[in-house]
Amino acid sequence: MKIVAPAGSIERFHAAIKAGADEIYMGLKGFGARRNAVNLTLEEYKEALDYAHARGVKVFLTLNTIMMDVEIEAIAINLRELYKHGLDAVIVQDFGLAEFIKVNFPDLELHGSTQMTVANHIEANYLKSIGFERVVLPRELTFEEIKEIREKSNIELEIFVSGALCISYSGNCYMSSFIGGRSGNRGMCAQPCRKKYTCDGNDEGYTLSPKDQLYGYDEIQKLKEIGIDSIKLEGRMKEPNYVFQTVNYYKELINGNNIEEKSSQIFNRGYSTGYFYKDRKDIMNKSFASHLGKNLGELNGKELKLKERIILGDGVTFLSKDYEKIGGTYINKIDTRFERNKREANAGETLVLKDIPKETKYVYRNYSKEISDFIESKMKITDKKHVIDIEFKGKIGEKAKIIVSTLNNKFELIKVSLESQGIIEQAKNKG
């Protein structure tokens, strides 16, 4: 099972590859469903293709919005350049664009975007019949629904396992378009679902704001068992540290290592397993809709009983009873009830805070120095290598043989065999 990682900028691109991503999806400036991401120029994209292919990583271009005729003409010029440079696939929502690519770039793989909302095997098989190689299923499907599609179709299936959830069907929401003329299907969603609303004039909160999705070990093993081809991570607008940590986390889960996730220490507006299970009571976060971090504990006056470890350099934010930000700082001094000038404090200890806003109800950590330092140091020394398999065959009375195999930059299998001049003999001396 492969990991498809996001790259909204060249920094995120390098972070994803260094963490072990197998495939990258990213856009060109002015196109795709994340127009507010930095995205890459044509020349940057070509350089990224070379960098990725040298490390055995595929690159997919995101053209996953509804296209105007004039836009298809404009993208054709850029697409022709990327096609000649070895682009691996294009992710599309628009059937007109898909037909255009199929006719003009017949060797280029087509992937159906999650915004196509292909939610059953009949639709998946139809995409396969008209030339699509892969489809990204909607986030709204349960595991049982995903499993049924896998059993009844042979198209490659890609599943989102982390990131923001849409209050509508995988981006097919017209709320932003109606309110402000910014359509999510044109890559310009203003995210009105993240605003505060009042229900019946009384109950005020972020009624339409879902928690982010984050599958864990159990969910990944279930997807792996039924033969899902790729898992997809959201995050073209998030920081490189988040991309690196999240890719690395899922790499460990795929390899069977049930490790603790740390992505929530970098970006956190609440997490759930989304729609994976039928019971999904915990999917919404009505308290806040932006990144606040992790709740550090229970505040009583100026004393905070910690439920998380903190160290010097951590960043904290102070929140009112309504989760409104009323201040923040970096921790440059740690005093507990019994000790002063510590370098760290552990869960269970009581932290004594001095200069905090009067209306503070909650204290959240929104920056973990320990995790950020670890990721940044690891990114400096880590680089993905091209995988080379070496097989040795040897038998007494026969020539020894070494078989070396790898993929070239076009992902074609290359094998080279070498034989010894003499035959293998039984050892005459022990030791």
XYZ file of C-alpha atoms in Angstrom:
431
model
C 0.000 0.000 0.000
C 1.474 3.317 -1.141
C 1.411 6.727 0.534
C 0.236 9.669 -1.588
C 1.461 12.871 0.065
C 0.571 16.550 -0.505
C 2.942 19.256 -1.719
C 1.578 22.796 -1.814
C 5.110 24.202 -2.125
C 8.622 22.987 -2.901
C 9.411 22.837 0.845
C 6.447 20.529 1.465
C 7.473 18.498 -1.576
C 10.936 17.804 -0.165
C 9.507 17.087 3.295
C 7.096 14.481 1.884
C 9.788 12.666 -0.093
C 12.280 12.669 2.773
C 9.627 11.153 5.059
C 9.127 8.248 2.648
C 6.165 9.125 0.431
C 5.733 6.878 -2.609
C 3.663 9.329 -4.642
C 3.176 13.116 -4.543
C 0.193 15.176 -5.637
C 0.685 18.872 -6.309
C -0.645 21.706 -8.431
C 0.550 24.328 -10.863
C 0.092 27.996 -10.077
C -3.454 29.071 -10.972
C -4.938 25.585 -11.287
C -6.448 22.938 -9.018
C -8.630 22.800 -5.915
C -6.063 24.529 -3.645
C -5.388 27.771 -5.481
C -4.417 29.473 -2.237
C -1.521 27.063 -1.825
C 1.840 28.384 -3.051
C 1.958 25.715 -5.795
C 4.779 25.450 -8.326
C 5.753 27.231 -11.511
C 6.273 25.155 -14.658
C 10.059 25.162 -14.280
C 9.852 24.279 -10.582
C 7.530 21.433 -11.483
C 10.000 20.023 -13.999
C 12.806 20.143 -11.434
C 10.518 18.430 -8.908
C 9.749 15.664 -11.409
C 13.461 14.980 -11.900
C 14.098 15.004 -8.144
C 11.186 12.643 -7.419
C 11.887 10.187 -10.248
C 15.533 9.900 -9.225
C 14.222 8.597 -5.891
C 11.552 6.282 -7.249
C 8.643 8.606 -6.425
C 5.743 9.339 -8.790
C 4.177 12.792 -9.228
C 0.495 13.536 -9.942
C -0.730 16.901 -11.224
C -3.909 18.177 -9.556
C -6.359 19.595 -12.083
C -9.303 18.621 -9.898
C -11.746 21.469 -10.510
C -14.496 22.224 -13.011
C -12.745 23.772 -16.021
C -13.789 26.516 -18.444
C -13.019 25.922 -22.125
C -10.438 28.704 -22.148
C -8.729 27.154 -19.113
C -8.417 23.798 -20.840
C -6.689 25.553 -23.717
C -4.353 27.315 -21.281
C -3.476 24.202 -19.301
C -2.766 22.282 -22.513
C 0.437 24.259 -23.086
C 1.777 23.488 -19.599
C 0.515 19.926 -19.656
C 2.328 19.239 -22.912
C 5.614 20.318 -21.306
C 5.057 18.188 -18.201
C 3.916 15.237 -20.315
C 7.198 15.322 -22.252
C 9.072 15.639 -18.962
C 7.597 12.442 -17.534
C 4.530 13.468 -15.499
C 3.001 10.277 -14.098
C -0.718 11.090 -13.794
C -3.349 13.824 -13.670
C -6.095 13.991 -11.020
C -9.310 15.352 -12.580
C -12.889 16.116 -11.648
C -14.097 17.451 -15.001
C -15.139 14.817 -17.580
C -14.515 17.265 -20.403
C -10.927 17.741 -19.284
C -10.553 13.980 -18.882
C -11.639 13.432 -22.494
C -9.273 16.181 -23.684
C -6.326 14.546 -21.883
C -7.250 11.089 -23.129
C -7.289 12.257 -26.763
C -4.201 14.475 -26.661
C -2.040 12.679 -24.085
C -3.026 9.015 -24.448
C -0.168 7.628 -22.332
C -0.910 9.850 -19.328
C -2.709 8.158 -16.423
C -6.072 9.573 -15.362
C -7.100 9.528 -11.708
C -10.641 10.399 -10.651
C -10.676 13.083 -7.950
C -12.545 12.599 -4.698
C -14.687 15.518 -5.899
C -16.227 13.170 -8.451
C -17.894 11.523 -5.399
C -17.588 8.032 -6.865
C -19.289 6.212 -4.010
C -20.134 2.743 -5.386
C -18.653 0.012 -7.572
C -20.882 0.839 -10.561
C -19.417 4.334 -10.836
C -15.900 3.020 -10.167
C -16.216 0.425 -12.927
C -17.544 3.080 -15.301
C -14.437 5.204 -14.762
C -12.308 2.140 -15.467
C -14.230 1.502 -18.694
C -13.507 4.997 -20.045
C -9.782 4.880 -19.330
C -9.251 5.878 -15.692
C -6.528 3.995 -13.806
C -7.460 5.085 -10.291
C -10.213 6.762 -8.303
C -9.959 8.638 -5.000
C -13.030 7.586 -3.036
C -15.069 10.139 -1.032
C -14.245 10.643 2.624
C -17.876 9.965 3.550
C -17.680 6.198 2.999
C -17.599 3.682 5.828
C -15.105 0.838 5.806
C -17.843 -1.618 4.788
C -18.764 0.560 1.797
C -15.095 0.816 0.789
C -14.741 -2.950 1.129
C -17.730 -3.584 -1.157
C -16.279 -1.320 -3.857
C -12.940 -3.140 -3.581
C -14.641 -6.532 -3.942
C -16.670 -5.506 -7.004
C -14.196 -3.410 -8.997
C -10.625 -3.741 -10.239
C -9.752 -0.064 -10.650
C -7.009 1.218 -8.315
C -8.524 2.656 -5.133
C -7.089 5.559 -3.159
C -8.422 6.472 0.308
C -8.021 9.694 2.301
C -6.779 8.837 5.806
C -5.957 12.253 7.273
C -6.830 15.924 7.045
C -9.796 18.251 6.864
C -13.297 16.903 6.346
C -15.900 18.719 4.280
C -19.368 19.316 5.712
C -20.714 18.454 2.262
C -19.838 15.593 -0.099
C -16.042 15.710 -0.532
C -15.864 19.299 -1.688
C -19.074 19.423 -3.728
C -20.381 22.257 -1.565
C -21.992 25.385 -3.019
C -22.257 27.272 0.283
C -19.137 29.361 -0.365
C -20.304 30.054 -3.905
C -23.757 31.234 -2.793
C -22.476 33.380 0.093
C -19.456 35.038 -1.484
C -19.146 33.911 -5.098
C -16.150 31.677 -4.320
C -16.803 28.126 -5.478
C -15.097 25.135 -3.893
C -15.382 23.413 -7.264
C -13.257 26.188 -8.728
C -10.559 25.920 -6.058
C -11.614 29.048 -4.140
C -13.638 27.826 -1.149
C -13.840 30.473 1.618
C -14.733 27.769 4.174
C -17.951 29.278 5.566
C -18.405 25.975 7.434
C -15.606 27.131 9.765
C -17.599 30.201 10.873
C -19.593 30.544 14.085
C -23.373 30.180 13.787
C -26.349 30.718 16.073
C -29.070 28.085 16.192
C -32.595 29.354 17.041
C -31.065 32.515 18.470
C -29.548 30.676 21.430
C -27.034 27.898 20.830
C -23.935 29.606 19.363
C -20.983 27.609 18.085
C -19.101 26.147 15.124
C -22.070 23.980 14.198
C -20.833 23.079 10.703
C -17.151 22.520 11.493
C -16.000 18.872 11.526
C -12.914 17.658 13.340
C -10.055 16.616 11.085
C -9.738 13.002 10.008
C -6.892 10.861 11.366
C -6.910 7.097 10.904
C -4.828 5.016 13.270
C -3.227 1.576 13.285
C -6.480 -0.428 13.252
C -7.970 1.487 10.326
C -4.784 1.223 8.232
C -4.540 -2.533 8.825
C -8.169 -2.967 7.717
C -7.511 -1.033 4.488
C -4.324 -2.978 3.906
C -6.090 -6.328 4.379
C -8.742 -5.631 1.718
C -6.156 -4.540 -0.860
C -6.438 -0.755 -1.026
C -3.739 0.493 -3.407
C -2.900 3.881 -1.894
C -3.678 6.000 1.152
C -3.832 9.743 0.695
C -2.850 12.485 3.133
C -4.362 15.964 3.062
C -2.159 18.988 3.744
C -1.138 21.104 0.764
C -1.755 24.198 2.916
C -0.042 22.854 6.064
C 3.556 23.343 7.186
C 6.434 21.090 5.966
C 6.892 19.763 9.525
C 3.303 18.534 9.544
C 3.722 16.865 6.152
C 6.958 15.143 7.206
C 5.558 13.900 10.520
C 2.283 12.636 9.044
C 3.939 10.795 6.154
C 6.413 9.218 8.557
C 3.582 8.172 10.898
C 1.665 6.357 8.169
C 4.827 4.771 6.827
C 5.311 3.156 10.250
C 1.675 1.995 10.416
C 1.868 0.373 6.969
C 5.012 -1.440 8.098
C 3.076 -2.840 11.063
C 4.489 -0.551 13.770
C 1.741 0.763 16.057
C 3.400 4.043 17.061
C 1.898 7.116 18.695
C 0.805 9.873 16.341
C 2.361 13.314 16.816
C 0.688 15.228 14.002
C -1.819 16.618 16.521
C 1.112 18.285 18.318
C 1.747 20.330 15.154
C -1.781 21.060 13.903
C -4.908 20.382 15.941
C -8.523 21.477 15.754
C -9.725 18.117 17.009
C -9.384 14.668 15.378
C -11.682 11.725 14.745
C -11.849 8.673 12.497
C -14.375 10.513 10.340
C -16.922 8.303 8.595
C -14.894 5.090 8.785
C -17.239 3.519 11.344
C -21.024 3.679 11.364
C -20.957 5.108 14.888
C -19.572 8.628 14.380
C -20.943 10.726 17.240
C -17.576 12.426 17.787
C -17.136 13.896 14.309
C -17.917 17.589 14.994
C -16.061 20.223 17.003
C -18.505 22.969 17.947
C -16.037 24.695 20.287
C -13.407 25.942 17.813
C -12.628 25.675 14.097
C -8.983 26.729 13.814
C -5.697 25.279 15.015
C -5.402 25.701 18.780
C -3.109 22.820 19.662
C -3.417 20.474 22.646
C -5.095 21.209 25.966
C -2.328 21.237 28.586
C -4.516 20.546 31.599
C -6.969 21.938 34.141
C -6.551 25.589 35.141
C -7.403 26.732 38.667
C -6.579 30.388 39.124
C -2.926 30.627 38.114
C -2.171 26.961 38.697
C -2.292 24.513 35.796
C -2.358 20.806 36.569
C -0.590 19.341 33.570
C -1.851 16.394 31.544
C 0.906 16.866 28.961
C 4.690 17.189 29.335
C 6.097 20.644 28.579
C 9.637 21.968 28.052
C 11.277 25.364 27.755
C 10.546 26.854 24.318
C 7.046 25.406 23.922
C 4.449 27.848 22.621
C 1.146 28.275 24.469
C -2.077 30.151 23.781
C -4.552 31.429 26.370
C -8.245 30.966 25.634
C -11.464 32.337 27.098
C -14.399 30.145 28.148
C -15.634 30.476 24.521
C -12.264 29.300 23.135
C -11.432 32.784 21.873
C -7.689 33.528 21.764
C -6.837 36.227 24.301
C -3.065 35.861 24.428
C -0.076 33.621 23.972
C 3.613 33.244 24.706
C 6.638 30.970 24.543
C 7.565 29.228 27.780
C 10.869 30.706 29.000
C 10.501 29.758 32.654
C 8.974 26.715 34.348
C 7.930 26.967 38.004
C 5.893 24.216 39.613
C 4.245 24.167 43.009
C 7.355 22.589 44.574
C 10.259 23.520 42.269
C 11.485 26.620 40.437
C 13.460 27.212 37.241
C 12.945 23.739 35.796
C 13.721 22.831 32.200
C 10.637 20.651 31.892
C 7.504 19.574 33.766
C 5.666 16.286 33.402
C 2.016 15.273 33.346
C 0.623 15.317 36.890
C 2.757 18.247 38.066
C 1.164 21.611 38.832
C 2.568 24.529 36.843
C 2.450 27.996 38.410
C 1.634 30.680 35.828
C 2.162 34.372 36.502
C 1.416 36.678 33.579
C -1.757 35.281 32.057
C -4.830 37.202 30.854
C -7.529 37.577 33.498
C -10.251 35.869 31.429
C -8.172 32.744 30.725
C -10.140 29.493 31.012
C -7.994 27.121 28.949
C -4.267 26.850 28.177
C -3.292 25.065 24.960
C 0.134 24.252 23.559
C 0.204 25.326 19.919
C 3.924 24.742 19.339
C 5.968 21.768 20.531
C 9.650 22.681 20.514
C 10.710 19.085 21.114
C 8.803 17.674 18.142
C 9.680 20.560 15.821
C 13.397 20.318 16.647
C 13.326 16.545 16.106
C 11.601 16.826 12.720
C 13.852 19.615 11.471
C 17.005 17.764 12.463
C 15.727 14.564 10.875
C 14.851 16.341 7.617
C 18.407 17.661 7.396
C 19.964 14.195 7.485
C 17.260 12.143 5.719
C 16.924 11.554 2.007
C 14.893 8.940 0.198
C 17.017 6.515 -1.809
C 16.202 4.628 -4.970
C 15.409 1.022 -4.011
C 17.700 -1.633 -5.501
C 17.015 -5.340 -4.877
C 20.001 -7.714 -4.903
C 19.438 -11.480 -4.945
C 22.231 -14.048 -4.565
C 21.851 -17.618 -5.789
C 24.456 -20.214 -5.029
C 24.597 -24.019 -5.101
C 27.528 -26.429 -4.861
C 28.499 -27.598 -8.327
C 26.967 -24.575 -10.060
C 28.038 -21.028 -10.844
C 27.110 -18.323 -8.356
C 24.634 -15.750 -9.638
C 23.728 -12.232 -8.520
C 20.508 -10.654 -9.824
C 20.137 -6.873 -9.453
C 16.730 -5.283 -10.148
C 15.360 -1.747 -9.871
C 12.984 0.691 -11.559
C 14.290 3.302 -13.974
C 13.000 6.892 -14.053
C 10.076 5.728 -16.182
C 9.233 3.108 -13.530
C 10.124 0.250 -15.856
C 11.671 -2.825 -14.252
C 15.342 -3.373 -15.096
C 17.167 -6.598 -14.227
C 20.859 -7.406 -14.564
C 22.388 -10.853 -13.877
C 26.044 -11.609 -13.172
C 27.581 -15.084 -12.991
C 30.854 -16.202 -11.444
C 33.561 -17.646 -13.706
C 34.038 -20.769 -11.663
C 31.625 -23.125 -9.914
C 30.945 -23.250 -6.176
C 32.918 -25.981 -4.399
C 32.539 -27.611 -1.002
C 34.772 -25.975 1.608
C 37.884 -28.076 2.257
C 38.842 -26.484 5.559
C 36.672 -25.671 8.541
C 36.633 -22.156 10.059
